[in-house]
XYZ file of C-alpha atoms in Angstrom:
568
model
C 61.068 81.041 68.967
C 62.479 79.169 66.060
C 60.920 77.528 63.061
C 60.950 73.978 62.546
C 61.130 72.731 58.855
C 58.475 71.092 57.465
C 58.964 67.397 56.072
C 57.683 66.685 52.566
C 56.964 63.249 50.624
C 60.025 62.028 49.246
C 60.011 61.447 45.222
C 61.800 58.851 43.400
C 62.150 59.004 39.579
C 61.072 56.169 38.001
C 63.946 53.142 37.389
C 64.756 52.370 33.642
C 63.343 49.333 33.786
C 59.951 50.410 34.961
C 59.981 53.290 32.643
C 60.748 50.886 29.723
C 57.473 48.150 30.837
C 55.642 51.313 31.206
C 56.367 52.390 27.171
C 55.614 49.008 26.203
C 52.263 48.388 27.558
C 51.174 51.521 26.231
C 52.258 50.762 22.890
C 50.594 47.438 23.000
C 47.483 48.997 23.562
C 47.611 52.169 21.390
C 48.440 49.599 18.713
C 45.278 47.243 20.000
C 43.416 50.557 19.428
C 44.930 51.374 15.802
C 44.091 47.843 14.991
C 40.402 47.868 16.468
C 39.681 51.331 14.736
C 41.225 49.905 11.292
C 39.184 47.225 11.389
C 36.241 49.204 12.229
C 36.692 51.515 9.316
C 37.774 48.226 7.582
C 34.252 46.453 8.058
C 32.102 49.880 7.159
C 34.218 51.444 4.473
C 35.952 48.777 2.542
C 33.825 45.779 3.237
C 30.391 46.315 4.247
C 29.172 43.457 3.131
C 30.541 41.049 5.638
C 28.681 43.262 8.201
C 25.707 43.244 5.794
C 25.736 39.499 5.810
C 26.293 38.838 9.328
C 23.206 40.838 10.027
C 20.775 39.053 7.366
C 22.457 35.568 8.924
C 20.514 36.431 11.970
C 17.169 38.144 9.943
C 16.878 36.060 6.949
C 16.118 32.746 7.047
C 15.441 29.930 3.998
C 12.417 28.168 4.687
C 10.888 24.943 2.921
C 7.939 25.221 0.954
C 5.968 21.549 1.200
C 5.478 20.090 -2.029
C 1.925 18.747 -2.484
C 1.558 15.117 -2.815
C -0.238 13.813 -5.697
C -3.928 12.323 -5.982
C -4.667 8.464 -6.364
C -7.764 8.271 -8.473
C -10.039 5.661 -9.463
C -10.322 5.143 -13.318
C -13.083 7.689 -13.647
C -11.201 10.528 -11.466
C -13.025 9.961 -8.624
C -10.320 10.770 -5.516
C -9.241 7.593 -3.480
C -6.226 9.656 -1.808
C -6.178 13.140 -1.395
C -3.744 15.567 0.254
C -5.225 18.373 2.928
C -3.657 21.116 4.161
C -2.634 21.231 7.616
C -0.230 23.213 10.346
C 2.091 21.431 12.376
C 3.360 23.800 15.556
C 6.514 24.297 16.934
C 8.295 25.783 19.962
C 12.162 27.219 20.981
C 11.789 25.617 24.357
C 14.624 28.752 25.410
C 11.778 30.721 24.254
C 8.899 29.549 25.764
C 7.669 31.978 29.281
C 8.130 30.389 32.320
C 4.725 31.501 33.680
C 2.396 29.323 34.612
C -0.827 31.057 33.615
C 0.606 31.075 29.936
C 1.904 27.226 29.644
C -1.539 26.396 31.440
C -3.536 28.380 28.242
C -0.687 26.637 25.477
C -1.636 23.284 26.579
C -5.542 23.859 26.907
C -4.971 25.044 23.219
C -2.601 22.283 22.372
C -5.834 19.976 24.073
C -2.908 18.423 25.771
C -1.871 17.804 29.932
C -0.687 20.603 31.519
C 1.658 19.035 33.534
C 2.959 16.087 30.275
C 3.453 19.374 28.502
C 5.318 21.308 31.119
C 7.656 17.806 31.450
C 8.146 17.696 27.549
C 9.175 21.253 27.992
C 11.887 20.217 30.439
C 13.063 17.831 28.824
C 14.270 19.517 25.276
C 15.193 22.679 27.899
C 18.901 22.693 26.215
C 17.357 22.398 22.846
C 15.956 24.751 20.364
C 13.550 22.642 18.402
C 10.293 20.329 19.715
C 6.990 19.636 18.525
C 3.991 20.793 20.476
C 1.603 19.398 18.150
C 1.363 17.583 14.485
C -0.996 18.018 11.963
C -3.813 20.381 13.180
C -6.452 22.164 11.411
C -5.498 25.555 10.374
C -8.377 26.527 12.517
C -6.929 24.764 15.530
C -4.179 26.382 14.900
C -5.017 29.779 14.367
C -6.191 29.559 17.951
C -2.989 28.347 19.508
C -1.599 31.124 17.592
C -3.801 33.778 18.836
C -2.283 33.721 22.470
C 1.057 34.957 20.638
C 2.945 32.557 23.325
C 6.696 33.768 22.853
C 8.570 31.153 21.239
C 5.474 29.196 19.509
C 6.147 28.704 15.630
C 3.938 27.364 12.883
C 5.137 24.772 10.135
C 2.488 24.292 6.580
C 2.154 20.771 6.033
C 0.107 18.125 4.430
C -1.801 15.222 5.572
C -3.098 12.276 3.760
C -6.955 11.287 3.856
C -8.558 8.114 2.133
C -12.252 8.663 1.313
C -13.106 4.993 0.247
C -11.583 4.116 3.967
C -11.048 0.568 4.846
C -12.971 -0.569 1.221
C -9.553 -0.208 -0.539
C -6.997 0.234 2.373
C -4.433 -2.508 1.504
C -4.230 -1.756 -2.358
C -3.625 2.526 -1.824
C -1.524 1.427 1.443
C -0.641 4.751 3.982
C 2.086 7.139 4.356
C 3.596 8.246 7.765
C 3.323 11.395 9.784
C 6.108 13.077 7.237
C 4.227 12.126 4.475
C 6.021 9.253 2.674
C 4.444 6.155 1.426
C 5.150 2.908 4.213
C 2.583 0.755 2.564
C 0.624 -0.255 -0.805
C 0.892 1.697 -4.067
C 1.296 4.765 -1.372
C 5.194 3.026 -0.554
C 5.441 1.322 -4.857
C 4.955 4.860 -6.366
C 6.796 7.000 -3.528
C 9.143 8.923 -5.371
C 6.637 10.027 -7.850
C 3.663 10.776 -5.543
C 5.967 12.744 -3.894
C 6.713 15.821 -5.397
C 10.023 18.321 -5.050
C 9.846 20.759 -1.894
C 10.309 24.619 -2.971
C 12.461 27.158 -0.949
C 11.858 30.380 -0.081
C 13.848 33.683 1.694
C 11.973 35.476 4.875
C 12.916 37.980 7.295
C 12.136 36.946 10.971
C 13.072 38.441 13.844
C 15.217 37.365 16.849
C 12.716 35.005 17.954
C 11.930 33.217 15.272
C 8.736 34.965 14.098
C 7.970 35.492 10.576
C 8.083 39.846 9.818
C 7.720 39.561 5.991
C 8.123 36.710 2.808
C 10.815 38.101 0.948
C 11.138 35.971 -1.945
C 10.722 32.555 -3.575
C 13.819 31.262 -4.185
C 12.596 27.858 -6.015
C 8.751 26.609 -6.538
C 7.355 23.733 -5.039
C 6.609 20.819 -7.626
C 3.544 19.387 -6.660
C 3.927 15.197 -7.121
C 2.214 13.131 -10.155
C -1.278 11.922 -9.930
C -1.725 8.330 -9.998
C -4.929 6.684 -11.956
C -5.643 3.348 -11.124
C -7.613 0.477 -12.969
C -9.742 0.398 -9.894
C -13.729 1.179 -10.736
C -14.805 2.617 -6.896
C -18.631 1.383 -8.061
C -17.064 -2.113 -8.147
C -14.924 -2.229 -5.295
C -17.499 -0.766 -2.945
C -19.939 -3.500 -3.867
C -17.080 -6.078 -3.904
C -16.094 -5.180 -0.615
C -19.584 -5.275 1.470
C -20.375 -8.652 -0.520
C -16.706 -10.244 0.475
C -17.168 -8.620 4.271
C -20.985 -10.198 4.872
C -19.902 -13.123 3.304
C -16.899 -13.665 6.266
C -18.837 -12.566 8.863
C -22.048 -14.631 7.542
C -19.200 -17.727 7.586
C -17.669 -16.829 10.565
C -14.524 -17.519 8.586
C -10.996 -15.992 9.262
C -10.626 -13.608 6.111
C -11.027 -13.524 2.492
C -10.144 -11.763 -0.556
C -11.694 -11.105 -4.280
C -9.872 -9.866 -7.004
C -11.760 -9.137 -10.589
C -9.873 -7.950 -13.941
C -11.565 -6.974 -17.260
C -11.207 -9.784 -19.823
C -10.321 -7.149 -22.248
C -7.308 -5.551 -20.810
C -6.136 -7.397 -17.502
C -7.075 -4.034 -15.285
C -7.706 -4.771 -12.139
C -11.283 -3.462 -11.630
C -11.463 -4.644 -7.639
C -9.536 -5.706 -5.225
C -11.777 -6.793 -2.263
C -9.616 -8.081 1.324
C -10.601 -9.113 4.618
C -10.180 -8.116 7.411
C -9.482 -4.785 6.598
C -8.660 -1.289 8.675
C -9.103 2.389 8.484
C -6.201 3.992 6.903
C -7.872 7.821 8.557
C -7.889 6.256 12.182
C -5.014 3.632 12.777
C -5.462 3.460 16.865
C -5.432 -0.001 17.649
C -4.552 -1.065 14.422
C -4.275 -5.126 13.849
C -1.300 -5.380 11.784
C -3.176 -8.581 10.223
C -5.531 -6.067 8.080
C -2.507 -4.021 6.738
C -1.261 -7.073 4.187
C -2.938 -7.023 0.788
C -3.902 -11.035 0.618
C -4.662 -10.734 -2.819
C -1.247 -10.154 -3.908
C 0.946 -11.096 -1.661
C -0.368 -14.120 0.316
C 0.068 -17.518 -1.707
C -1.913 -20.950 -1.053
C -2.411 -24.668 -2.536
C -5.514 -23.058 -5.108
C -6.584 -26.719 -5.112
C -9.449 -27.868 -8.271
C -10.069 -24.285 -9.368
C -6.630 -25.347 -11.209
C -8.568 -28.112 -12.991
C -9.139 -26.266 -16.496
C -5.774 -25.208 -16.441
C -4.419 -28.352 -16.491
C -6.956 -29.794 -18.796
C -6.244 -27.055 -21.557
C -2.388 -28.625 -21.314
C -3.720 -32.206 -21.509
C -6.205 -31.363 -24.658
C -2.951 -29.374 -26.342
C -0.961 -33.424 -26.292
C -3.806 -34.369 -28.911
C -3.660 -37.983 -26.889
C -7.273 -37.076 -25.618
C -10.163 -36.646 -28.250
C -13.506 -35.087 -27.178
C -15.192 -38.321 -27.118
C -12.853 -39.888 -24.211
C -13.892 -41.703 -20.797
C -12.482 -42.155 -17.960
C -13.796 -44.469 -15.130
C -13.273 -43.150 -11.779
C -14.896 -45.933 -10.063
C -14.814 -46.413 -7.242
C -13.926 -42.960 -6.054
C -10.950 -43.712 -4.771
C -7.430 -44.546 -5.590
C -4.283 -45.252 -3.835
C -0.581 -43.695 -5.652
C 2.614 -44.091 -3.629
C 0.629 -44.542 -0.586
C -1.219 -41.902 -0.853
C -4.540 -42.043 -1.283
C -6.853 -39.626 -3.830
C -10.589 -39.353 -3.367
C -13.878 -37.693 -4.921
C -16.396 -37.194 -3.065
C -18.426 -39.598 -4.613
C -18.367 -42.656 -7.006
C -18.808 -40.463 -10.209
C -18.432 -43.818 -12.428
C -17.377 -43.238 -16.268
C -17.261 -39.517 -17.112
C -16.404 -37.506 -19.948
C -13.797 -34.739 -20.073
C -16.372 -31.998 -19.186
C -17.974 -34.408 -16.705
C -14.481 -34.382 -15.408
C -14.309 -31.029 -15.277
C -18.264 -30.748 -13.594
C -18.115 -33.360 -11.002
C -14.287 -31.933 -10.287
C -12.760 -35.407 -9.924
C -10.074 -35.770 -8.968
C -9.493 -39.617 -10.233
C -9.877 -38.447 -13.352
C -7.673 -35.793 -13.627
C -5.253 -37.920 -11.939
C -5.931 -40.829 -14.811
C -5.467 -38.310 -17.348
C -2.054 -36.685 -15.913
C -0.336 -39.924 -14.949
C -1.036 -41.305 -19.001
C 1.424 -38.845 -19.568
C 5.912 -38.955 -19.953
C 5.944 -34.886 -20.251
C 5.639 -32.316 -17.436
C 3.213 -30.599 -19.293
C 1.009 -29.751 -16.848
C 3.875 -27.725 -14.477
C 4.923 -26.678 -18.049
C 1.991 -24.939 -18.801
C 1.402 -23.210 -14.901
C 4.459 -21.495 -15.434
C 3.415 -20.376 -19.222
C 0.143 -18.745 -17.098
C 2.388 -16.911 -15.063
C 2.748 -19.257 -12.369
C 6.077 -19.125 -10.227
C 6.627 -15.285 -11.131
C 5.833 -11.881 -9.717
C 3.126 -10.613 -11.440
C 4.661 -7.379 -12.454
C 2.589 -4.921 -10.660
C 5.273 -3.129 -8.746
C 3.100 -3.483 -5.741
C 5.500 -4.295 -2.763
C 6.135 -7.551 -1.206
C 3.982 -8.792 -4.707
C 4.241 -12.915 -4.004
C 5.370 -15.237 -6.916
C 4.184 -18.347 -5.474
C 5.982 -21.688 -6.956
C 5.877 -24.556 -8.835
C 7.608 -28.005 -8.543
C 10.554 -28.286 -11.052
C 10.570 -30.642 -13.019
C 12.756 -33.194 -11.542
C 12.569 -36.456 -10.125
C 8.905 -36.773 -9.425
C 7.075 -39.436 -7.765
C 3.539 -40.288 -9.572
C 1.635 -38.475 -6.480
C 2.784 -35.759 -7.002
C 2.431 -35.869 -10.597
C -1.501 -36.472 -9.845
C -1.411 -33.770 -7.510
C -0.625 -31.244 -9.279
C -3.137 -32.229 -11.831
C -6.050 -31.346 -9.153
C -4.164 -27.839 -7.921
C -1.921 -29.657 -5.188
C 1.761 -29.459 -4.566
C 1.822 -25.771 -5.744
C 1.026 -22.437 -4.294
C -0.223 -19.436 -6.028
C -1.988 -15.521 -5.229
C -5.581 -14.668 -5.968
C -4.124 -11.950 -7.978
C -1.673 -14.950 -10.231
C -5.142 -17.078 -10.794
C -7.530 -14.315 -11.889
C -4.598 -13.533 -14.389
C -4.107 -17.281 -15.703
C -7.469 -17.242 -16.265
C -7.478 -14.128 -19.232
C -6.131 -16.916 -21.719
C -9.176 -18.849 -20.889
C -11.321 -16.100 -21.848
C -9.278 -13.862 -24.456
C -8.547 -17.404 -27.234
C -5.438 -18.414 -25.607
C -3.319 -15.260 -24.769
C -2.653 -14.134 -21.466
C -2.845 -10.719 -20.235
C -0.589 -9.618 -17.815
C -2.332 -7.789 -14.602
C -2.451 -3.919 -14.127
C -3.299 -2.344 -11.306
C -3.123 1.137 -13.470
C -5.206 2.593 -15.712
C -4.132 1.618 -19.496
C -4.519 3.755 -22.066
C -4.624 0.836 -24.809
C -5.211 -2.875 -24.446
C -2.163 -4.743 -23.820
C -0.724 -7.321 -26.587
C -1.316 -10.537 -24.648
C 0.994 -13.220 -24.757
C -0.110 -16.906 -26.748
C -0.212 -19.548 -24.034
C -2.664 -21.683 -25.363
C -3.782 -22.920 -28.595
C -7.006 -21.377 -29.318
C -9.278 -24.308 -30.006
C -8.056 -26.009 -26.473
C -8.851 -21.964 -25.199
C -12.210 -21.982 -26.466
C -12.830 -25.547 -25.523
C -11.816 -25.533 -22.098
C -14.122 -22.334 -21.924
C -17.328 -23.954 -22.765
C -16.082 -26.706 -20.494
C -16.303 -24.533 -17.444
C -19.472 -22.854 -18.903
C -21.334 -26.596 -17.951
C -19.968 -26.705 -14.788
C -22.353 -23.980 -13.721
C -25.901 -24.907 -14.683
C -29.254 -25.570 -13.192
C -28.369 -28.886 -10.832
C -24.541 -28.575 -10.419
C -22.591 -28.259 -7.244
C -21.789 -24.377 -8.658
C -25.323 -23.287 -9.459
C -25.348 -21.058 -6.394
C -22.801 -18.800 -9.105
C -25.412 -18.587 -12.186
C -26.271 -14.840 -12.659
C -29.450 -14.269 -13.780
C -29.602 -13.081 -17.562
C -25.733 -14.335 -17.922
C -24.076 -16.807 -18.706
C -21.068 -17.714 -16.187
C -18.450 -20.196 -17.255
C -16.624 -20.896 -13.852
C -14.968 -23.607 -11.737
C -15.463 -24.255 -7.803
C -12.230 -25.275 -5.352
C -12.469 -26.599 -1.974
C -8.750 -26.548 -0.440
C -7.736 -29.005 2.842
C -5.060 -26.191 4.620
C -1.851 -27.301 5.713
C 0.156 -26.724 8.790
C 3.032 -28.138 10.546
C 2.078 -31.823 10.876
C 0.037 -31.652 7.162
C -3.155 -30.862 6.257
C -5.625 -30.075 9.299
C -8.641 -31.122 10.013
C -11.644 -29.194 9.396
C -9.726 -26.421 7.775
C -10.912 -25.320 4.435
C -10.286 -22.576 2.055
C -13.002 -21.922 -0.354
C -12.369 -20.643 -3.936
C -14.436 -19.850 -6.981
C -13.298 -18.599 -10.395
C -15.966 -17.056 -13.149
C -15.727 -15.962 -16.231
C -18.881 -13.930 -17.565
C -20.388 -13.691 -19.732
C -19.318 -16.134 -21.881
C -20.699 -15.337 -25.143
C -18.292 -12.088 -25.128
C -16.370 -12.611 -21.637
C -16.131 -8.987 -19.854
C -15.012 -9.988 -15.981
C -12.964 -12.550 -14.689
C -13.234 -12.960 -10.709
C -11.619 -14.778 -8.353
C -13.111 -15.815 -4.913
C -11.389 -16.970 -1.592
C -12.553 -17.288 2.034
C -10.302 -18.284 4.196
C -11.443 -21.198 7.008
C -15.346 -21.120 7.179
C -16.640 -22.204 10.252
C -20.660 -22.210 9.535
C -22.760 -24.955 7.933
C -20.460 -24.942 5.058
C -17.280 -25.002 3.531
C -17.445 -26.014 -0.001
C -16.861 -23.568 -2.852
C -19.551 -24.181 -4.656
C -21.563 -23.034 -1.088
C -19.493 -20.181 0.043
C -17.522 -19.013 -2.577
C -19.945 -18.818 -5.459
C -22.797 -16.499 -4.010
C -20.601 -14.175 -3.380
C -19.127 -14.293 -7.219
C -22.613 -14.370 -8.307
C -24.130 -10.878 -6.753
C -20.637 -9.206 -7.545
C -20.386 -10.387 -10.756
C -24.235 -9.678 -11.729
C -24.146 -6.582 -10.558
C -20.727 -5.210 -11.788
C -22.499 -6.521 -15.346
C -25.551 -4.458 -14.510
C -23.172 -1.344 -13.478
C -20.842 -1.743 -16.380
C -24.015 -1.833 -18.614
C -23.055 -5.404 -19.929
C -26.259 -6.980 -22.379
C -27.297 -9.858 -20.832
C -27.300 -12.763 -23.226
C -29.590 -15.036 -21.846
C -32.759 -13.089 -21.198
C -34.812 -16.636 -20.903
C -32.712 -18.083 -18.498
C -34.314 -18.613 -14.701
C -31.212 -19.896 -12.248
């Protein structure tokens, strides 16, 4: 039997050309491989510390360090806007656990909606940054905390309180949920208030959770305190005196603004209506403007002594001159002016009593000169007060151009111009300091201010005692006499325009007092705006209230009365 020979597999050697792609693909990757190992040995040998920084890119972070934002004080220190400390959380949504259990405990922590959160959540899903919650109490916090949620960060913050409230809300003004000034002295004196954030290095792990401060890499600068002229005795009782006295009136709003003779400092600033600066939900926007400083109107006869000091200063009108208003009434270009009664032949202080406007009038239009316009401007009139409180109005004055004789008369009697509360308490310091005008500060000054000559005075002092008969015993201002002081003052009762000219039945109703006047300390300025009750005349609304705010300021500022004898 014969064998039969067994077939093998066939081999082939390899073609050239495979041979040749074979050597090249392995020397592409043996040189890959020398060129991954050298840079290997590259990165831990020669230059470790692009390694080392690559790791401490994803370890060490550089956090912020809030600056704290300065304290607005009263004059005496006491704390009208104070900084707390508070915690502001934060989440990595990419972070956050997905089971329900936990996201139901994070938003009964929170205090928020289990299913708004969970939304909210959803939302920033592709992000790596969202609030859960602003401004909590580090206690509140702390228990948020406690569940050690994955993903849930904490921020230090501050937030702003106001212990005086809605007494002083529009003058201190509010700052927003970062912490910068929108409003008031709070917006005027931002940058200072402010303060400089610091910086400092941490090590946190891969989720964002603190493991250990490192270092401080620059110290927060805490902002500037602010003093202000403000006395918080005085604006208290200013402010409950000015609120009872709207609400007793029924009357839209009001404001009061009184300075110190001596140095122009604004000792209260009184507005209405107000709001709470610690709980703005349902805020009227109305209560957020500061009337007092920048809201102008027509100030009406409270301008009277004003003007008279500029017509005593022409020398054409000794003390001894009469003017007949009879019969109460006149008619210029049309127009007619009125007093409220037939005052007859008065004096230039009966002028100034009776507040007639005929007489004024008959004074002003004996005149070629603008001095009158002339000397509102002098008082500041027309011009920003200089406060550097925002939106501060300048009101305005006619120029002096081709007038016609009404509104030369006008003007004379407070008409035809507009002005702030804040502008006419101010006018009023060269009244009471000889002549020279002291410009208002809403700051605390360390020295008295040089005031600025305005008027001569002789005409100053004159005018002064003036005003100091128009509230006595029997006059239409007695309702302002303070008992054991003397009060040298002047009432206004404004007609308010609107579209179609002055209304009907719409009032404004001023007073201005000076007190007391033997050695004048305050100067205050009242306004309330459309009284609806029994009454609408200054002399009825607006003087009461200057008289318990100005008698007791005196009795707070431990003023001696000088006039123990007299019985208002």
């Amino acid at each position: 039997m014969s064998a039969t020979p067994r077939r093998g597999k066939v081999r082939h050697a390899p073609s050239p050309m495979g041979q040749a792609r074979y050597r090249v693909m392995l020397g592409l990757v043996l040189i890959g491989l020398a060129l991954l190992a050298g840079r290997i040995v590259d990165l831990h040998v020669f230059d470790r510390t692009f390694l080392q920084g690559q790791g401490d890119a994803r370890t060490l972070r550089v956090d912020p360090i809030p600056a704290h934002r300065g304290m607005i004080t009263d004059r005496h220190g006491e704390p009208l806007a104070i900084s707390t400390p508070v915690v502001t959380l934060w989440a990595n949504p990419q972070d956050l656990p997905d089971d329900r259990i936990q996201r139901l405990r994070l938003a009964q922590a929170l205090g928020q909606d289990p299913e708004a959160l969970n939304a909210r959540i959803e939302r920033y899903a592709d992000r790596e940054f969202m609030y859960l919650r602003r401004r909590m109490t580090p206690v509140d916090a702390q228990e948020v905390l406690d569940l050690r949620v994955p993903g849930v960060h904490k921020r230090a913050e501050y937030k702003r309180y106001y212990p005086a409230g809605e007494v002083i809300a529009q003058l201190i003004g509010v700052t927003n949920i970062d912490d910068h000034g929108q409003e008031g002295l709070e917006l005027a004196y931002q940058s200072y208030l402010s303060g400089e954030p610091g910086r400092r290095r941490v090590l946190k792990d891969r989720r964002g959770r603190l493991v250990r401060d490192l270092e401080v890499l620059k110290e927060a600068e805490p902002g500037g305190d602010l003093t202000l002229a403000i006395d918080q005795r005085l604006q208290y009782m200013a402010y409950r005196e000015l609120k009872s006295a709207v609400d007793e009136n029924d009357a839209d709003g009001g404001v009061l603004v009184m300075l110190d003779a001596e140095t122009g400092e604004v000792l209260a600033m009184a507005n209405q209506p107000s709001y709470n600066p610690n709980n703005r939900a349902g805020l009227d926007p109305g209560g957020l403007r500061n009337r007092a400083i920048v809201d102008v109107f027509e100030p009406g006869s409270v301008m009277k002594p004003l003007a008279m000091s500029a017509l005593l200063e022409t020398g054409r009108f000794p003390p001894d001159t009469v003017i007949d208003t009879s019969p109460g009434w006149m008619v210029i270009d049309g127009y007619t002016i009125k007093d409220v009664a037939n005052y007859g032949e008065l004096t230039l202080s009966g002028i100034l009593e009776k507040s007639s406007n005929i007489g004024m009038s008959k004074l002003a239009l004996q005149l070629d000169d603008p001095v009158v316009p002339e000397r509102y401007r002098a008082l500041g009139f027309d011009q920003v007060p200089g406060t550097g409180f925002p939106g501060e109005a300048g009101g305005s004055v006619p120029a002096p151009q081709v007038w016609s004789s009404s509104q030369w008369a006008a003007l004379s009697y407070g008409y035809g111009l507009s002005v702030s509360a804040l502008q006419l308490a101010s006018a009023f310091t060269a009244i009471a300091n000889h002549g020279e005008r002291l410009p208002p500060s809403l700051l605390r000054l360390n020295r008295p201010p040089v005031g600025e000559p305005v008027i001569e005075p002789d005409v100053a002092d004159r005018v002064l005692g003036m005003m100091d008969r128009v509230v006595e015993p029997g006059t239409g201002a007695r309702r302002a006499l303070v008992p054991g002081y003397s009060v040298a003052g002047k009432t206004g009762t404004v007609r308010k325009s609107g579209g179609g000219g002055y209304e009907k039945n719409a009032y404004r109703s001023l007073f201005v007092g000076i007190t007391p006047v033997s050695d004048p300390r305050l100067i205050t300025v009242v306004m309330i705006d459309q009284p609806r009750g029994d009454a609408f005349y200054g002399g009825a609304v607006a003087a009461p209230v200057f008289s318990r705010v100005a008698g007791n300021a005196l009795r707070i500022l431990d003023v001696p009365p000088d006039q123990l004898d007299e019985d208002p």
